[in-house]
Amino acid sequence: MSDQEPSVEAKSSPHQKPEQEHEEEQELEQGSEQDSQGYDHEDEEEIEIPVTRDTLTFNQTVKGILEFIEVAIHCILYVRQIYPADLFIRRKKFDTAVYQSRHPALNEYISGAVKAVGEELILGNVDKVVVVIKDKEEVALERFIFTIQNMIDVEAYNKDTAVVGALEASSLGQYFRSFLVKLNMIEAQLGEMPHGDSRSFAIVLELQDNIAPSVNAAKETPPPWIPAVTQHTTDGAADSAELHMVRAVDTGVINLALAVQESEDKLKRIRAELQPKSPPPSKGKGKERAV
């Protein structure tokens, strides 16, 4: 763990087969606005009223980012084949196709980690959230890096007030859709994982300088994090690791960017697999003569 940028890891991810299907999260449908009196006004002079569009509040931004990160984690596990394909079910979120785990314990682990991220995000403590794909020796192969940047300081009493100049609340989902579309095609850019590896994942939280995870004030319990393995963090990446930008969005409240980093260890293994194998040395056909 870096002295300057504390990093912690969510406790133990499950590795069991699914037993039941996880129910899809229901989305609210917005009803159409109607005249409160129910009258027609055909004879009245039509007056143009400027349309006002609500911009994001701080709390809306936090909620939206957390919802997106949770959906994205499920997609990462599916696209990178961390678990068998039949563990997932096809859903629709942010107006695009996504894949969601059907494993109750796995879903609980992911949602619990994202909730704990939210407790730090609302305090402005989060620097990065990293989904690290690792091999059986705990060596990082890929890091999916969600970079968080708080753009403004908002007082507690103002966190449900629309932020002037921020992104329109109704358009945030469209940006998340573009993230997920690119994420679903990331395999074409990254290629397959090295063969023969049994893979797992961890969720790593990297905090701002000199900040430790918060204690849950309501439950008075320690945070659900353990110190992260340095090699799993962005500080532990080698200089030769390759970084691929996926997407970024400037909300005007909290900015979010997603990138994928291929570790030096993964790249070495891929190069080794691509090298042609030398043919075995040929055995001489002549008889050896005793000296």
mmCIF file of C-alpha atoms in Angstrom:
data_model
loop_
_atom_site.group_PDB
_atom_site.id
_atom_site.type_symbol
_atom_site.label_atom_id
_atom_site.label_comp_id
_atom_site.label_asym_id
_atom_site.label_seq_id
_atom_site.Cartn_x
_atom_site.Cartn_y
_atom_site.Cartn_z
ATOM 1 C CA MET A 1 0.000 0.000 0.000
ATOM 2 C CA SER A 2 1.433 3.381 -1.006
ATOM 3 C CA ASP A 3 2.205 5.860 1.774
ATOM 4 C CA GLN A 4 0.840 8.678 -0.326
ATOM 5 C CA GLU A 5 -2.256 7.020 -1.723
ATOM 6 C CA PRO A 6 -3.797 4.454 0.631
ATOM 7 C CA SER A 7 -5.202 1.407 -1.145
ATOM 8 C CA VAL A 8 -7.517 -1.183 0.325
ATOM 9 C CA GLU A 9 -9.165 -4.284 -1.053
ATOM 10 C CA ALA A 10 -12.662 -5.631 -0.532
ATOM 11 C CA LYS A 11 -12.666 -8.849 1.461
ATOM 12 C CA SER A 12 -12.811 -12.234 -0.300
ATOM 13 C CA SER A 13 -14.779 -12.739 -3.506
ATOM 14 C CA PRO A 14 -16.782 -16.015 -3.830
ATOM 15 C CA HIS A 15 -15.979 -18.741 -6.335
ATOM 16 C CA GLN A 16 -19.059 -21.005 -6.183
ATOM 17 C CA LYS A 17 -21.563 -22.003 -8.868
ATOM 18 C CA PRO A 18 -24.944 -20.266 -9.012
ATOM 19 C CA GLU A 19 -27.893 -21.754 -7.183
ATOM 20 C CA GLN A 20 -30.633 -19.336 -8.143
ATOM 21 C CA GLU A 21 -31.218 -16.474 -10.497
ATOM 22 C CA HIS A 22 -30.756 -12.955 -9.223
ATOM 23 C CA GLU A 23 -33.821 -10.869 -9.891
ATOM 24 C CA GLU A 24 -33.411 -7.951 -12.206
ATOM 25 C CA GLU A 25 -33.425 -4.530 -10.664
ATOM 26 C CA GLN A 26 -36.585 -2.751 -11.676
ATOM 27 C CA GLU A 27 -36.321 0.665 -13.222
ATOM 28 C CA LEU A 28 -38.812 3.377 -12.485
ATOM 29 C CA GLU A 29 -40.951 4.608 -15.341
ATOM 30 C CA GLN A 30 -41.552 8.285 -15.500
ATOM 31 C CA GLY A 31 -45.176 9.158 -16.087
ATOM 32 C CA SER A 32 -46.315 11.901 -18.445
ATOM 33 C CA GLU A 33 -47.235 15.259 -17.052
ATOM 34 C CA GLN A 34 -50.868 16.252 -17.234
ATOM 35 C CA ASP A 35 -52.846 19.422 -16.712
ATOM 36 C CA SER A 36 -53.780 19.531 -13.030
ATOM 37 C CA GLN A 37 -57.313 20.738 -13.859
ATOM 38 C CA GLY A 38 -57.855 18.429 -16.823
ATOM 39 C CA TYR A 39 -59.233 21.276 -19.013
ATOM 40 C CA ASP A 40 -58.619 21.938 -22.686
ATOM 41 C CA HIS A 41 -57.365 25.400 -23.536
ATOM 42 C CA GLU A 42 -57.948 25.515 -27.273
ATOM 43 C CA ASP A 43 -59.414 29.038 -27.232
ATOM 44 C CA GLU A 44 -56.660 30.541 -25.128
ATOM 45 C CA GLU A 45 -53.667 32.288 -26.597
ATOM 46 C CA GLU A 46 -50.688 29.974 -26.658
ATOM 47 C CA ILE A 47 -47.829 31.192 -24.537
ATOM 48 C CA GLU A 48 -44.347 29.805 -24.998
ATOM 49 C CA ILE A 49 -42.771 28.781 -21.732
ATOM 50 C CA PRO A 50 -39.028 28.181 -21.755
ATOM 51 C CA VAL A 51 -38.163 24.578 -21.009
ATOM 52 C CA THR A 52 -35.961 24.213 -17.969
ATOM 53 C CA ARG A 53 -33.783 21.153 -17.653
ATOM 54 C CA ASP A 54 -32.651 20.013 -14.245
ATOM 55 C CA THR A 55 -28.922 19.618 -13.815
ATOM 56 C CA LEU A 56 -27.363 16.988 -11.604
ATOM 57 C CA THR A 57 -27.220 17.280 -7.846
ATOM 58 C CA PHE A 58 -24.275 15.928 -5.885
ATOM 59 C CA ASN A 59 -26.305 13.011 -4.508
ATOM 60 C CA GLN A 60 -27.711 12.149 -7.940
ATOM 61 C CA THR A 61 -24.193 12.041 -9.346
ATOM 62 C CA VAL A 62 -22.942 9.758 -6.570
ATOM 63 C CA LYS A 63 -25.924 7.432 -6.961
ATOM 64 C CA GLY A 64 -25.533 7.281 -10.739
ATOM 65 C CA ILE A 65 -21.795 6.569 -10.616
ATOM 66 C CA LEU A 66 -22.240 3.795 -8.046
ATOM 67 C CA GLU A 67 -25.022 2.203 -10.075
ATOM 68 C CA PHE A 68 -22.858 2.306 -13.193
ATOM 69 C CA ILE A 69 -19.782 0.865 -11.442
ATOM 70 C CA GLU A 70 -21.822 -2.075 -10.124
ATOM 71 C CA VAL A 71 -23.212 -2.838 -13.592
ATOM 72 C CA ALA A 72 -19.731 -2.452 -15.112
ATOM 73 C CA ILE A 73 -18.157 -4.914 -12.648
ATOM 74 C CA HIS A 74 -20.629 -7.619 -13.685
ATOM 75 C CA CYS A 75 -19.847 -6.901 -17.349
ATOM 76 C CA ILE A 76 -16.093 -7.064 -16.745
ATOM 77 C CA LEU A 77 -16.396 -10.488 -15.123
ATOM 78 C CA TYR A 78 -18.460 -11.717 -18.076
ATOM 79 C CA VAL A 79 -16.380 -10.198 -20.876
ATOM 80 C CA ARG A 80 -13.057 -11.350 -19.381
ATOM 81 C CA GLN A 81 -14.487 -14.817 -18.675
ATOM 82 C CA ILE A 82 -13.621 -14.861 -14.992
ATOM 83 C CA TYR A 83 -16.602 -17.163 -14.455
ATOM 84 C CA PRO A 84 -18.442 -19.490 -16.880
ATOM 85 C CA ALA A 85 -20.855 -17.763 -19.258
ATOM 86 C CA ASP A 86 -23.833 -19.675 -17.850
ATOM 87 C CA LEU A 87 -23.294 -17.898 -14.518
ATOM 88 C CA PHE A 88 -24.652 -14.733 -16.159
ATOM 89 C CA ILE A 89 -27.981 -13.644 -17.553
ATOM 90 C CA ARG A 90 -28.557 -11.042 -20.239
ATOM 91 C CA ARG A 91 -30.278 -7.879 -19.009
ATOM 92 C CA LYS A 92 -30.887 -4.341 -20.219
ATOM 93 C CA LYS A 93 -29.515 -1.341 -18.362
ATOM 94 C CA PHE A 94 -28.884 2.227 -19.480
ATOM 95 C CA ASP A 95 -30.672 1.300 -22.713
ATOM 96 C CA THR A 96 -28.084 -1.303 -23.705
ATOM 97 C CA ALA A 97 -27.524 -5.036 -23.266
ATOM 98 C CA VAL A 98 -25.505 -6.028 -20.202
ATOM 99 C CA TYR A 99 -24.707 -9.255 -18.361
ATOM 100 C CA GLN A 100 -25.482 -9.798 -14.700
ATOM 101 C CA SER A 101 -24.301 -12.562 -12.402
ATOM 102 C CA ARG A 102 -26.938 -15.009 -11.164
ATOM 103 C CA HIS A 103 -24.816 -16.122 -8.214
ATOM 104 C CA PRO A 104 -26.336 -14.697 -4.977
ATOM 105 C CA ALA A 105 -23.055 -14.734 -3.022
ATOM 106 C CA LEU A 106 -21.128 -13.066 -5.846
ATOM 107 C CA ASN A 107 -23.830 -10.421 -6.242
ATOM 108 C CA GLU A 108 -23.760 -9.756 -2.507
ATOM 109 C CA TYR A 109 -19.977 -9.340 -2.550
ATOM 110 C CA ILE A 110 -20.103 -6.875 -5.452
ATOM 111 C CA SER A 111 -23.009 -4.825 -4.089
ATOM 112 C CA GLY A 112 -21.414 -4.732 -0.622
ATOM 113 C CA ALA A 113 -18.114 -3.481 -2.028
ATOM 114 C CA VAL A 114 -19.856 -0.839 -4.153
ATOM 115 C CA LYS A 115 -21.875 0.317 -1.148
ATOM 116 C CA ALA A 116 -18.647 0.695 0.837
ATOM 117 C CA VAL A 117 -17.150 2.675 -2.062
ATOM 118 C CA GLY A 118 -20.209 4.937 -1.878
ATOM 119 C CA GLU A 119 -19.551 5.726 1.781
ATOM 120 C CA GLU A 120 -16.138 7.098 0.795
ATOM 121 C CA LEU A 121 -17.318 8.692 -2.448
ATOM 122 C CA ILE A 122 -19.915 10.842 -0.726
ATOM 123 C CA LEU A 123 -17.139 12.135 1.568
ATOM 124 C CA GLY A 124 -14.926 12.991 -1.400
ATOM 125 C CA ASN A 125 -12.250 10.488 -0.351
ATOM 126 C CA VAL A 126 -12.092 8.270 -3.452
ATOM 127 C CA ASP A 127 -9.290 8.543 -5.997
ATOM 128 C CA LYS A 128 -9.733 5.287 -7.917
ATOM 129 C CA VAL A 129 -11.751 2.073 -7.866
ATOM 130 C CA VAL A 130 -9.835 -0.804 -9.455
ATOM 131 C CA VAL A 131 -11.182 -4.171 -10.558
ATOM 132 C CA VAL A 132 -8.050 -6.294 -10.730
ATOM 133 C CA ILE A 133 -8.014 -9.589 -12.631
ATOM 134 C CA LYS A 134 -5.404 -11.899 -11.113
ATOM 135 C CA ASP A 135 -4.054 -15.411 -11.578
ATOM 136 C CA LYS A 136 -3.923 -18.235 -9.038
ATOM 137 C CA GLU A 137 -0.636 -16.841 -7.702
ATOM 138 C CA GLU A 138 -2.349 -13.482 -6.970
ATOM 139 C CA VAL A 139 -0.410 -11.784 -9.776
ATOM 140 C CA ALA A 140 -2.327 -8.952 -11.454
ATOM 141 C CA LEU A 141 -3.006 -9.516 -15.154
ATOM 142 C CA GLU A 142 -5.383 -6.636 -15.878
ATOM 143 C CA ARG A 143 -6.612 -3.611 -13.952
ATOM 144 C CA PHE A 144 -9.901 -1.928 -14.851
ATOM 145 C CA ILE A 145 -9.436 1.547 -13.394
ATOM 146 C CA PHE A 146 -12.344 3.858 -12.560
ATOM 147 C CA THR A 147 -10.782 7.260 -11.857
ATOM 148 C CA ILE A 148 -12.834 9.671 -9.749
ATOM 149 C CA GLN A 149 -12.330 13.438 -9.655
ATOM 150 C CA ASN A 150 -14.443 15.661 -7.423
ATOM 151 C CA MET A 151 -14.866 18.985 -9.201
ATOM 152 C CA ILE A 152 -16.637 21.006 -6.495
ATOM 153 C CA ASP A 153 -17.034 21.082 -2.734
ATOM 154 C CA VAL A 154 -20.668 20.738 -1.707
ATOM 155 C CA GLU A 155 -21.931 21.326 1.814
ATOM 156 C CA ALA A 156 -24.087 18.582 3.331
ATOM 157 C CA TYR A 157 -27.231 20.724 3.247
ATOM 158 C CA ASN A 158 -26.697 21.441 -0.470
ATOM 159 C CA LYS A 159 -26.166 17.916 -1.792
ATOM 160 C CA ASP A 160 -29.706 17.629 -3.152
ATOM 161 C CA THR A 161 -29.552 21.004 -4.910
ATOM 162 C CA ALA A 162 -29.008 21.127 -8.683
ATOM 163 C CA VAL A 163 -25.472 22.223 -9.530
ATOM 164 C CA VAL A 164 -25.294 25.162 -11.927
ATOM 165 C CA GLY A 165 -23.385 24.247 -15.085
ATOM 166 C CA ALA A 166 -23.472 20.511 -14.386
ATOM 167 C CA LEU A 167 -24.625 17.831 -16.804
ATOM 168 C CA GLU A 168 -28.362 17.416 -17.236
ATOM 169 C CA ALA A 169 -29.623 14.641 -14.980
ATOM 170 C CA SER A 170 -31.563 13.019 -17.827
ATOM 171 C CA SER A 171 -28.450 12.618 -20.007
ATOM 172 C CA LEU A 172 -26.195 10.829 -17.503
ATOM 173 C CA GLY A 173 -27.528 7.412 -18.491
ATOM 174 C CA GLN A 174 -26.607 8.050 -22.131
ATOM 175 C CA TYR A 175 -22.977 8.528 -21.156
ATOM 176 C CA PHE A 176 -23.000 5.343 -19.089
ATOM 177 C CA ARG A 177 -24.473 3.536 -22.088
ATOM 178 C CA SER A 178 -21.470 4.560 -24.205
ATOM 179 C CA PHE A 179 -19.118 3.284 -21.453
ATOM 180 C CA LEU A 180 -20.835 -0.108 -21.458
ATOM 181 C CA VAL A 181 -20.934 -0.414 -25.255
ATOM 182 C CA LYS A 182 -17.153 0.063 -25.363
ATOM 183 C CA LEU A 183 -16.632 -2.225 -22.389
ATOM 184 C CA ASN A 184 -18.564 -5.024 -24.086
ATOM 185 C CA MET A 185 -16.177 -4.785 -27.056
ATOM 186 C CA ILE A 186 -12.980 -4.527 -25.016
ATOM 187 C CA GLU A 187 -11.947 -8.115 -25.769
ATOM 188 C CA ALA A 188 -11.183 -7.112 -29.356
ATOM 189 C CA GLN A 189 -8.650 -4.627 -27.993
ATOM 190 C CA LEU A 190 -7.186 -6.712 -25.175
ATOM 191 C CA GLY A 191 -7.347 -10.150 -26.716
ATOM 192 C CA GLU A 192 -7.558 -13.369 -24.741
ATOM 193 C CA MET A 193 -6.036 -13.985 -21.350
ATOM 194 C CA PRO A 194 -2.905 -16.175 -21.135
ATOM 195 C CA HIS A 195 -3.825 -19.827 -21.417
ATOM 196 C CA GLY A 196 -3.755 -22.214 -18.499
ATOM 197 C CA ASP A 197 -4.451 -19.638 -15.804
ATOM 198 C CA SER A 198 -7.157 -20.015 -13.170
ATOM 199 C CA ARG A 199 -8.334 -16.436 -12.733
ATOM 200 C CA SER A 200 -10.155 -14.502 -10.010
ATOM 201 C CA PHE A 201 -10.725 -10.836 -9.220
ATOM 202 C CA ALA A 202 -10.627 -8.287 -6.431
ATOM 203 C CA ILE A 203 -12.070 -4.818 -5.951
ATOM 204 C CA VAL A 204 -9.449 -2.305 -4.813
ATOM 205 C CA LEU A 205 -10.245 1.137 -3.415
ATOM 206 C CA GLU A 206 -7.523 3.779 -3.755
ATOM 207 C CA LEU A 207 -8.141 6.803 -1.536
ATOM 208 C CA GLN A 208 -6.911 10.376 -1.645
ATOM 209 C CA ASP A 209 -3.584 11.181 0.026
ATOM 210 C CA ASN A 210 -3.272 10.264 3.716
ATOM 211 C CA ILE A 211 -6.917 9.210 4.062
ATOM 212 C CA ALA A 212 -7.900 5.936 5.730
ATOM 213 C CA PRO A 213 -11.239 4.157 5.147
ATOM 214 C CA SER A 214 -14.046 5.583 7.276
ATOM 215 C CA VAL A 215 -15.741 3.788 10.142
ATOM 216 C CA ASN A 216 -19.479 3.294 9.652
ATOM 217 C CA ALA A 217 -20.873 5.805 12.127
ATOM 218 C CA ALA A 218 -24.318 4.203 12.243
ATOM 219 C CA LYS A 219 -23.119 0.664 12.913
ATOM 220 C CA GLU A 220 -19.818 1.604 14.559
ATOM 221 C CA THR A 221 -18.149 -1.168 12.610
ATOM 222 C CA PRO A 222 -14.754 -1.101 10.878
ATOM 223 C CA PRO A 223 -14.801 -0.628 7.097
ATOM 224 C CA PRO A 224 -15.080 -3.827 5.010
ATOM 225 C CA TRP A 225 -11.590 -3.451 3.564
ATOM 226 C CA ILE A 226 -8.193 -5.053 4.027
ATOM 227 C CA PRO A 227 -4.835 -3.539 2.968
ATOM 228 C CA ALA A 228 -4.407 -4.090 -0.757
ATOM 229 C CA VAL A 229 -1.598 -6.099 -2.298
ATOM 230 C CA THR A 230 0.676 -3.443 -3.805
ATOM 231 C CA GLN A 231 0.947 -5.270 -7.121
ATOM 232 C CA HIS A 232 -2.855 -5.102 -7.459
ATOM 233 C CA THR A 233 -2.889 -1.296 -7.227
ATOM 234 C CA THR A 234 -2.071 1.287 -9.869
ATOM 235 C CA ASP A 235 1.057 2.222 -7.883
ATOM 236 C CA GLY A 236 2.230 -1.368 -8.251
ATOM 237 C CA ALA A 237 2.068 -1.322 -12.049
ATOM 238 C CA ALA A 238 5.330 -1.623 -13.953
ATOM 239 C CA ASP A 239 6.397 1.100 -16.382
ATOM 240 C CA SER A 240 5.969 -1.336 -19.270
ATOM 241 C CA ALA A 241 2.279 -1.951 -18.494
ATOM 242 C CA GLU A 242 -0.021 -0.855 -21.329
ATOM 243 C CA LEU A 243 -2.930 1.503 -20.647
ATOM 244 C CA HIS A 244 -6.036 1.636 -22.853
ATOM 245 C CA MET A 245 -8.552 4.446 -22.393
ATOM 246 C CA VAL A 246 -12.185 3.326 -22.554
ATOM 247 C CA ARG A 247 -14.303 6.434 -21.901
ATOM 248 C CA ALA A 248 -14.587 9.539 -19.734
ATOM 249 C CA VAL A 249 -17.432 11.836 -18.720
ATOM 250 C CA ASP A 250 -17.278 15.341 -17.274
ATOM 251 C CA THR A 251 -20.424 15.776 -15.174
ATOM 252 C CA GLY A 252 -19.376 19.082 -13.653
ATOM 253 C CA VAL A 253 -19.833 17.521 -10.205
ATOM 254 C CA ILE A 254 -17.760 14.330 -10.109
ATOM 255 C CA ASN A 255 -15.830 13.380 -13.225
ATOM 256 C CA LEU A 256 -15.393 9.713 -14.121
ATOM 257 C CA ALA A 257 -12.946 7.967 -16.442
ATOM 258 C CA LEU A 258 -12.455 4.270 -17.198
ATOM 259 C CA ALA A 259 -9.237 2.727 -18.485
ATOM 260 C CA VAL A 260 -7.820 -0.801 -18.725
ATOM 261 C CA GLN A 261 -4.226 -1.599 -17.879
ATOM 262 C CA GLU A 262 -2.514 -4.778 -19.083
ATOM 263 C CA SER A 263 0.195 -5.758 -16.624
ATOM 264 C CA GLU A 264 3.791 -6.502 -17.535
ATOM 265 C CA ASP A 265 3.312 -10.117 -16.401
ATOM 266 C CA LYS A 266 0.372 -10.633 -18.759
ATOM 267 C CA LEU A 267 2.189 -9.093 -21.725
ATOM 268 C CA LYS A 268 5.249 -11.293 -21.118
ATOM 269 C CA ARG A 269 3.104 -14.433 -21.060
ATOM 270 C CA ILE A 270 1.270 -13.433 -24.234
ATOM 271 C CA ARG A 271 4.557 -12.781 -26.044
ATOM 272 C CA ALA A 272 5.903 -16.133 -24.878
ATOM 273 C CA GLU A 273 2.821 -17.916 -26.233
ATOM 274 C CA LEU A 274 3.182 -16.194 -29.619
ATOM 275 C CA GLN A 275 6.831 -17.142 -30.082
ATOM 276 C CA PRO A 276 7.301 -20.150 -32.390
ATOM 277 C CA LYS A 277 8.457 -23.215 -30.548
ATOM 278 C CA SER A 278 11.856 -24.570 -31.527
ATOM 279 C CA PRO A 279 11.754 -28.098 -32.974
ATOM 280 C CA PRO A 280 13.310 -30.796 -30.790
ATOM 281 C CA PRO A 281 16.947 -31.591 -31.628
ATOM 282 C CA SER A 282 17.248 -34.386 -34.191
ATOM 283 C CA LYS A 283 18.882 -37.601 -33.092
ATOM 284 C CA GLY A 284 21.837 -38.852 -35.101
ATOM 285 C CA LYS A 285 21.219 -41.948 -37.198
ATOM 286 C CA GLY A 286 24.826 -43.188 -37.242
ATOM 287 C CA LYS A 287 26.238 -45.590 -34.687
ATOM 288 C CA GLU A 288 28.570 -44.292 -32.049
ATOM 289 C CA ARG A 289 32.066 -45.702 -32.229
ATOM 290 C CA ALA A 290 33.765 -46.749 -29.029
ATOM 291 C CA VAL A 291 37.084 -45.093 -28.373
#
